[in-house]
Amino acid sequence: MIIRACEPRDLPRLTELTIETFGPFYEDSFRPLVGDVIFTRQHGQWREDYQTLLATLHDPEHNKHVAVADIDGVIAGYVGWEIDLSREHGCISILAVDAHHRRDHLGTELCEHTFSHMRAQGAVYVEIGTGGDEFHVQARALYESLGCIKLPAAVYFREL
């Protein structure tokens, strides 16, 4: 496996991987939890939203980066991050690993790669967010294994 910078030709695979990774959250977790009224307005176009987002994630001139885990020419995972140099702050905005590689420590390797890049650019701390629901339990375990500190937070929705 090699970890390399994202290239424009990677975008279709990143989109596919993102939809495969986060589809179960949106359709099987979030939608049943909040109902169709809130879901439709909050994340009803989640696939299209990711397509739009992914096209903007890799912009090194603005300290935004994407790295992919390439195994024999196939992207098995990726991580997107940005750095705010004025605050010496790095933020991982997205991490996705193909289901067939989730126990192969790709998430760890992608995060460590990102941390190294952030340090080299002058960041002194990193922020990573994830959900508190059952779907995100593996992500929370990964981030805690990397020494990240979990802050309690709550987000509430209600139909009016």
Coordinates of N, CA and C in Angstrom, one line a residue:
M1 N 0.8 -1.2 0.0 CA 0.0 0.0 0.0 C 0.9 1.2 0.0
I2 N 0.4 2.2 -0.8 CA 1.1 3.5 -0.7 C 0.0 4.6 -0.4
I3 N 0.4 5.6 0.4 CA -0.4 6.7 0.6 C 0.1 7.9 -0.2
R4 N -0.8 8.4 -1.0 CA -0.3 9.4 -2.0 C -1.4 10.5 -2.0
A5 N -1.0 11.7 -2.6 CA -1.9 12.8 -2.7 C -3.0 12.4 -3.7
C6 N -4.2 12.9 -3.5 CA -5.3 12.7 -4.4 C -5.0 13.4 -5.7
E7 N -5.5 12.7 -6.8 CA -5.4 13.3 -8.1 C -6.8 13.4 -8.7
P8 N -7.0 14.3 -9.7 CA -8.4 14.5 -10.2 C -9.0 13.1 -10.7
R9 N -8.2 12.2 -11.2 CA -8.8 11.0 -11.7 C -9.3 10.1 -10.6
D10 N -9.0 10.4 -9.3 CA -9.5 9.6 -8.2 C -10.9 10.0 -7.8
L11 N -11.4 11.1 -8.2 CA -12.7 11.6 -7.8 C -13.9 10.6 -7.9
P12 N -14.0 9.9 -9.0 CA -15.1 8.9 -9.1 C -15.0 7.9 -8.0
R13 N -13.8 7.3 -7.8 CA -13.7 6.3 -6.7 C -13.9 6.9 -5.3
L14 N -13.5 8.1 -5.1 CA -13.7 8.7 -3.8 C -15.2 8.9 -3.6
T15 N -15.9 9.3 -4.6 CA -17.4 9.5 -4.5 C -18.0 8.2 -4.2
E16 N -17.7 7.1 -4.9 CA -18.2 5.8 -4.7 C -17.9 5.3 -3.3
L17 N -16.7 5.4 -2.9 CA -16.3 5.0 -1.5 C -17.0 5.8 -0.4
T18 N -17.2 7.0 -0.6 CA -17.9 7.9 0.4 C -19.4 7.4 0.5
I19 N -20.0 7.2 -0.6 CA -21.4 6.8 -0.6 C -21.6 5.4 0.0
E20 N -20.6 4.5 -0.3 CA -20.7 3.2 0.3 C -20.4 3.2 1.8
T21 N -19.5 4.1 2.2 CA -19.2 4.2 3.6 C -20.3 4.9 4.5
F22 N -20.8 6.0 4.0 CA -21.7 6.8 4.8 C -23.2 6.5 4.5
G23 N -23.5 5.8 3.4 CA -24.9 5.5 3.1 C -25.6 4.8 4.2
P24 N -25.1 3.8 4.9 CA -25.8 3.1 6.0 C -26.1 4.1 7.1
F25 N -25.2 5.1 7.4 CA -25.5 6.1 8.4 C -26.8 6.9 8.0
Y26 N -26.7 7.4 6.8 CA -27.8 8.3 6.5 C -29.2 7.5 6.3
E27 N -29.1 6.4 5.7 CA -30.4 5.7 5.4 C -30.8 4.8 6.5
D28 N -29.9 4.2 7.2 CA -30.3 3.2 8.2 C -30.3 3.7 9.7
S29 N -29.6 4.8 9.9 CA -29.4 5.3 11.2 C -30.1 6.7 11.4
F30 N -29.6 7.7 10.6 CA -30.1 9.1 10.7 C -31.6 9.2 10.3
R31 N -31.9 8.7 9.1 CA -33.3 8.8 8.6 C -34.3 8.2 9.6
P32 N -34.2 7.0 10.1 CA -35.1 6.4 11.0 C -35.2 7.2 12.4
L33 N -34.0 7.7 12.8 CA -33.9 8.5 14.0 C -34.7 9.8 14.0
V34 N -34.6 10.6 13.0 CA -35.2 11.9 12.9 C -36.5 12.0 12.1
G35 N -36.7 10.9 11.3 CA -37.9 11.0 10.5 C -37.7 11.7 9.1
D36 N -38.6 11.5 8.2 CA -38.5 12.0 6.9 C -38.5 13.5 6.8
V37 N -39.3 14.1 7.6 CA -39.4 15.6 7.5 C -38.0 16.2 7.7
I38 N -37.4 15.9 8.8 CA -36.1 16.5 9.1 C -35.0 15.9 8.2
F39 N -35.0 14.6 8.0 CA -34.0 14.0 7.1 C -34.0 14.7 5.7
T40 N -35.2 14.8 5.1 CA -35.2 15.4 3.8 C -34.6 16.8 3.8
R41 N -34.9 17.6 4.8 CA -34.4 19.0 4.8 C -32.9 19.1 5.3
Q42 N -32.5 18.2 6.1 CA -31.1 18.2 6.7 C -30.1 17.5 5.7
H43 N -30.5 16.3 5.3 CA -29.5 15.5 4.5 C -30.2 14.8 3.3
G44 N -31.3 15.3 2.8 CA -32.1 14.6 1.8 C -31.3 14.4 0.5
Q45 N -30.3 15.3 0.3 CA -29.5 15.2 -0.9 C -28.0 14.8 -0.6
W46 N -27.9 14.0 0.4 CA -26.5 13.7 0.9 C -25.6 13.2 -0.1
R47 N -26.0 12.4 -1.1 CA -25.1 11.9 -2.1 C -24.6 13.0 -3.0
E48 N -25.5 13.9 -3.4 CA -25.1 15.0 -4.2 C -24.2 16.0 -3.4
D49 N -24.6 16.1 -2.1 CA -23.8 17.0 -1.3 C -22.3 16.5 -1.2
Y50 N -22.1 15.2 -1.1 CA -20.8 14.6 -1.0 C -20.1 14.8 -2.4
Q51 N -20.8 14.7 -3.5 CA -20.2 14.9 -4.8 C -19.6 16.3 -4.9
T52 N -20.4 17.3 -4.4 CA -20.0 18.7 -4.5 C -18.8 18.9 -3.5
L53 N -18.9 18.4 -2.3 CA -17.9 18.5 -1.3 C -16.5 17.9 -1.8
L54 N -16.6 16.7 -2.3 CA -15.4 16.0 -2.7 C -14.6 16.8 -3.7
A55 N -15.3 17.4 -4.6 CA -14.6 18.2 -5.7 C -13.8 19.4 -5.1
T56 N -14.1 19.8 -3.9 CA -13.4 21.0 -3.3 C -12.4 20.6 -2.2
L57 N -12.3 19.4 -1.8 CA -11.5 19.0 -0.7 C -10.0 19.2 -0.9
H58 N -9.5 18.9 -2.1 CA -8.1 18.9 -2.3 C -7.7 20.2 -3.0
D59 N -7.2 21.1 -2.2 CA -6.8 22.5 -2.7 C -5.6 22.9 -1.9
P60 N -4.4 22.3 -2.2 CA -3.2 22.6 -1.5 C -2.9 24.1 -1.3
E61 N -3.2 24.9 -2.3 CA -2.9 26.3 -2.2 C -3.6 27.0 -1.1
H62 N -4.7 26.4 -0.6 CA -5.5 26.9 0.5 C -5.4 25.9 1.7
N63 N -4.3 25.2 1.8 CA -4.0 24.3 2.9 C -5.1 23.2 3.1
K64 N -5.7 22.8 2.0 CA -6.7 21.7 2.1 C -6.1 20.5 1.3
H65 N -6.2 19.3 1.9 CA -5.5 18.2 1.3 C -6.4 16.9 1.4
V66 N -6.1 16.0 0.4 CA -6.7 14.7 0.5 C -5.6 13.7 0.1
A67 N -5.5 12.7 0.9 CA -4.5 11.6 0.6 C -5.3 10.3 0.5
V68 N -4.9 9.4 -0.4 CA -5.6 8.2 -0.7 C -4.6 7.0 -0.3
A69 N -5.2 5.9 0.2 CA -4.5 4.7 0.4 C -4.7 3.8 -0.9
D70 N -3.7 3.6 -1.6 CA -3.7 2.9 -2.9 C -3.1 1.5 -2.7
I71 N -3.9 0.5 -2.9 CA -3.5 -0.9 -2.8 C -3.5 -1.5 -4.2
D72 N -2.4 -1.7 -4.8 CA -2.3 -2.3 -6.1 C -3.2 -1.5 -7.2
G73 N -3.2 -0.2 -7.1 CA -3.9 0.6 -8.1 C -5.4 0.8 -7.7
V74 N -5.8 0.3 -6.6 CA -7.2 0.5 -6.2 C -7.2 1.3 -4.9
I75 N -8.1 2.4 -4.8 CA -8.2 3.2 -3.7 C -9.0 2.5 -2.6
A76 N -8.4 2.2 -1.5 CA -9.0 1.5 -0.4 C -9.5 2.4 0.7
G77 N -9.1 3.6 0.7 CA -9.5 4.6 1.7 C -8.9 5.9 1.4
Y78 N -9.4 6.9 2.1 CA -8.9 8.3 1.9 C -9.1 9.1 3.1
V79 N -8.4 10.2 3.3 CA -8.6 11.2 4.3 C -8.5 12.6 3.8
G80 N -9.4 13.5 4.2 CA -9.3 14.9 3.9 C -9.1 15.7 5.1
W81 N -8.3 16.8 4.9 CA -8.0 17.6 6.1 C -7.6 19.0 5.6
E82 N -7.7 19.9 6.5 CA -7.2 21.3 6.3 C -6.5 21.8 7.5
I83 N -5.7 22.8 7.2 CA -4.8 23.4 8.3 C -5.1 24.9 8.3
D84 N -5.3 25.4 9.5 CA -5.4 26.9 9.8 C -4.1 27.3 10.4
L85 N -3.2 27.8 9.6 CA -1.9 28.1 10.1 C -1.9 29.2 11.2
S86 N -2.8 30.1 11.1 CA -2.8 31.2 12.1 C -3.2 30.7 13.5
R87 N -3.9 29.6 13.5 CA -4.2 28.9 14.8 C -3.4 27.7 15.1
E88 N -2.5 27.3 14.2 CA -1.7 26.1 14.3 C -2.6 24.9 14.5
H89 N -3.7 24.9 13.8 CA -4.8 23.9 14.0 C -5.0 23.1 12.7
G90 N -5.1 21.8 12.9 CA -5.4 20.9 11.8 C -6.8 20.3 12.1
C91 N -7.5 20.0 11.0 CA -8.8 19.4 11.1 C -9.0 18.4 10.1
I92 N -9.3 17.1 10.5 CA -9.6 16.1 9.6 C -11.1 16.2 9.3
S93 N -11.5 16.4 8.1 CA -12.9 16.7 7.7 C -13.6 15.4 7.3
I94 N -12.8 14.4 6.8 CA -13.5 13.2 6.3 C -12.4 12.1 6.3
L95 N -12.9 10.9 6.7 CA -12.1 9.7 6.6 C -13.0 8.5 6.2
A96 N -12.6 7.8 5.1 CA -13.4 6.7 4.6 C -12.5 5.6 4.3
V97 N -12.9 4.4 4.7 CA -12.1 3.2 4.4 C -13.1 2.1 3.8
D98 N -12.7 1.5 2.8 CA -13.5 0.4 2.2 C -13.7 -0.6 3.2
A99 N -15.0 -1.2 3.2 CA -15.4 -2.2 4.2 C -14.5 -3.4 4.2
H100 N -13.9 -3.7 3.1 CA -13.0 -4.9 3.0 C -11.6 -4.7 3.7
H101 N -11.3 -3.4 4.0 CA -10.0 -3.1 4.6 C -10.1 -2.4 6.0
R102 N -11.3 -2.5 6.6 CA -11.5 -1.7 7.9 C -10.7 -2.3 9.0
R103 N -10.3 -3.6 9.0 CA -9.5 -4.2 10.1 C -8.1 -4.3 9.7
D104 N -7.7 -3.6 8.7 CA -6.3 -3.6 8.2 C -5.4 -2.4 8.7
H105 N -6.0 -1.6 9.6 CA -5.3 -0.4 10.1 C -5.1 0.7 9.1
L106 N -5.9 0.7 8.0 CA -5.8 1.8 7.1 C -6.2 3.1 7.6
G107 N -7.2 3.1 8.5 CA -7.6 4.3 9.1 C -6.5 4.9 10.0
T108 N -5.9 4.1 10.7 CA -4.7 4.5 11.5 C -3.6 5.1 10.7
E109 N -3.3 4.4 9.6 CA -2.2 4.8 8.8 C -2.5 6.1 8.1
L110 N -3.8 6.3 7.6 CA -4.2 7.5 7.0 C -4.1 8.7 8.0
C111 N -4.6 8.4 9.2 CA -4.6 9.5 10.2 C -3.1 9.9 10.6
E112 N -2.3 8.9 10.8 CA -0.9 9.1 11.1 C -0.2 9.9 10.0
H113 N -0.5 9.5 8.8 CA 0.0 10.3 7.6 C -0.4 11.7 7.7
T114 N -1.7 11.9 8.0 CA -2.2 13.3 8.1 C -1.6 14.1 9.2
F115 N -1.4 13.4 10.4 CA -0.8 14.1 11.5 C 0.6 14.5 11.2
S116 N 1.4 13.7 10.5 CA 2.7 14.0 10.1 C 2.8 15.2 9.2
H117 N 1.9 15.2 8.2 CA 1.8 16.3 7.3 C 1.4 17.6 8.0
M118 N 0.5 17.5 8.9 CA 0.0 18.7 9.7 C 1.2 19.3 10.5
R119 N 1.9 18.4 11.2 CA 3.1 18.8 12.0 C 4.1 19.5 11.1
A120 N 4.4 18.9 9.9 CA 5.4 19.5 9.0 C 4.9 20.9 8.5
Q121 N 3.6 21.1 8.5 CA 3.1 22.4 8.0 C 3.0 23.4 9.2
G122 N 3.2 23.0 10.4 CA 3.2 23.9 11.5 C 2.0 23.8 12.5
A123 N 1.1 22.8 12.3 CA 0.0 22.6 13.2 C 0.5 21.9 14.5
V124 N -0.1 22.3 15.6 CA 0.3 21.7 16.9 C -0.8 20.9 17.5
Y125 N -2.0 21.0 17.0 CA -3.1 20.1 17.4 C -4.1 19.8 16.3
V126 N -4.8 18.8 16.5 CA -5.8 18.3 15.4 C -7.2 18.2 16.0
E127 N -8.1 18.4 15.2 CA -9.5 18.2 15.6 C -10.1 17.2 14.6
I128 N -10.9 16.2 15.2 CA -11.6 15.2 14.4 C -13.0 15.1 15.0
G129 N -14.0 15.1 14.2 CA -15.3 14.9 14.7 C -16.0 13.7 14.1
T130 N -16.9 13.1 14.9 CA -17.6 12.0 14.5 C -18.9 11.9 15.3
G131 N -19.8 11.0 14.9 CA -21.1 10.9 15.6 C -21.0 10.1 16.9
G132 N -22.0 10.3 17.7 CA -22.0 9.5 19.0 C -23.0 8.3 18.9
D133 N -23.5 8.0 17.8 CA -24.4 6.9 17.6 C -23.6 5.6 17.4
E134 N -24.4 4.5 17.3 CA -23.8 3.2 17.1 C -23.0 3.1 15.8
F135 N -23.5 3.7 14.7 CA -22.8 3.6 13.4 C -21.4 4.1 13.5
H136 N -21.1 5.1 14.4 CA -19.8 5.7 14.5 C -18.9 5.1 15.6
V137 N -19.3 4.0 16.1 CA -18.5 3.4 17.3 C -17.1 3.1 16.9
Q138 N -16.9 2.5 15.6 CA -15.5 2.2 15.2 C -14.7 3.5 15.0
A139 N -15.3 4.5 14.5 CA -14.5 5.8 14.3 C -14.1 6.3 15.7
R140 N -15.0 6.3 16.7 CA -14.6 6.8 18.0 C -13.5 5.9 18.6
A141 N -13.6 4.6 18.4 CA -12.5 3.8 18.9 C -11.2 4.1 18.2
L142 N -11.2 4.3 16.9 CA -10.0 4.7 16.2 C -9.4 5.9 16.8
Y143 N -10.2 7.0 16.9 CA -9.7 8.3 17.3 C -9.1 8.2 18.7
E144 N -9.8 7.5 19.6 CA -9.4 7.3 21.0 C -8.1 6.6 21.0
S145 N -7.9 5.5 20.1 CA -6.7 4.8 20.1 C -5.5 5.6 19.6
L146 N -5.8 6.7 18.9 CA -4.8 7.6 18.4 C -4.4 8.7 19.4
G147 N -5.1 8.6 20.6 CA -4.8 9.6 21.7 C -5.7 10.8 21.6
C148 N -6.7 10.8 20.8 CA -7.6 12.0 20.8 C -8.5 12.0 22.0
I149 N -8.9 13.1 22.4 CA -9.8 13.3 23.6 C -11.2 13.6 23.2
K150 N -12.1 12.8 23.7 CA -13.5 12.9 23.3 C -14.2 14.0 24.2
L151 N -14.8 15.0 23.5 CA -15.5 16.0 24.2 C -17.0 15.7 24.2
P152 N -17.7 15.8 25.3 CA -19.2 15.6 25.2 C -19.8 16.7 24.5
A153 N -20.8 16.3 23.6 CA -21.5 17.2 22.8 C -22.9 16.7 22.6
A154 N -23.8 17.5 22.3 CA -25.2 17.0 22.0 C -25.8 17.9 20.9
V155 N -26.4 17.3 20.0 CA -27.1 18.0 18.9 C -28.6 17.5 18.9
Y156 N -29.5 18.4 18.9 CA -30.9 18.0 19.0 C -31.7 18.5 17.7
F157 N -32.6 17.7 17.3 CA -33.5 18.1 16.2 C -35.0 17.9 16.7
R158 N -35.9 18.7 16.1 CA -37.3 18.5 16.5 C -38.1 19.1 15.3
E159 N -39.1 18.4 14.9 CA -40.1 19.0 13.9 C -40.9 20.1 14.6
L160 N -41.2 21.1 13.9 CA -42.0 22.2 14.4 C -43.4 22.1 13.9

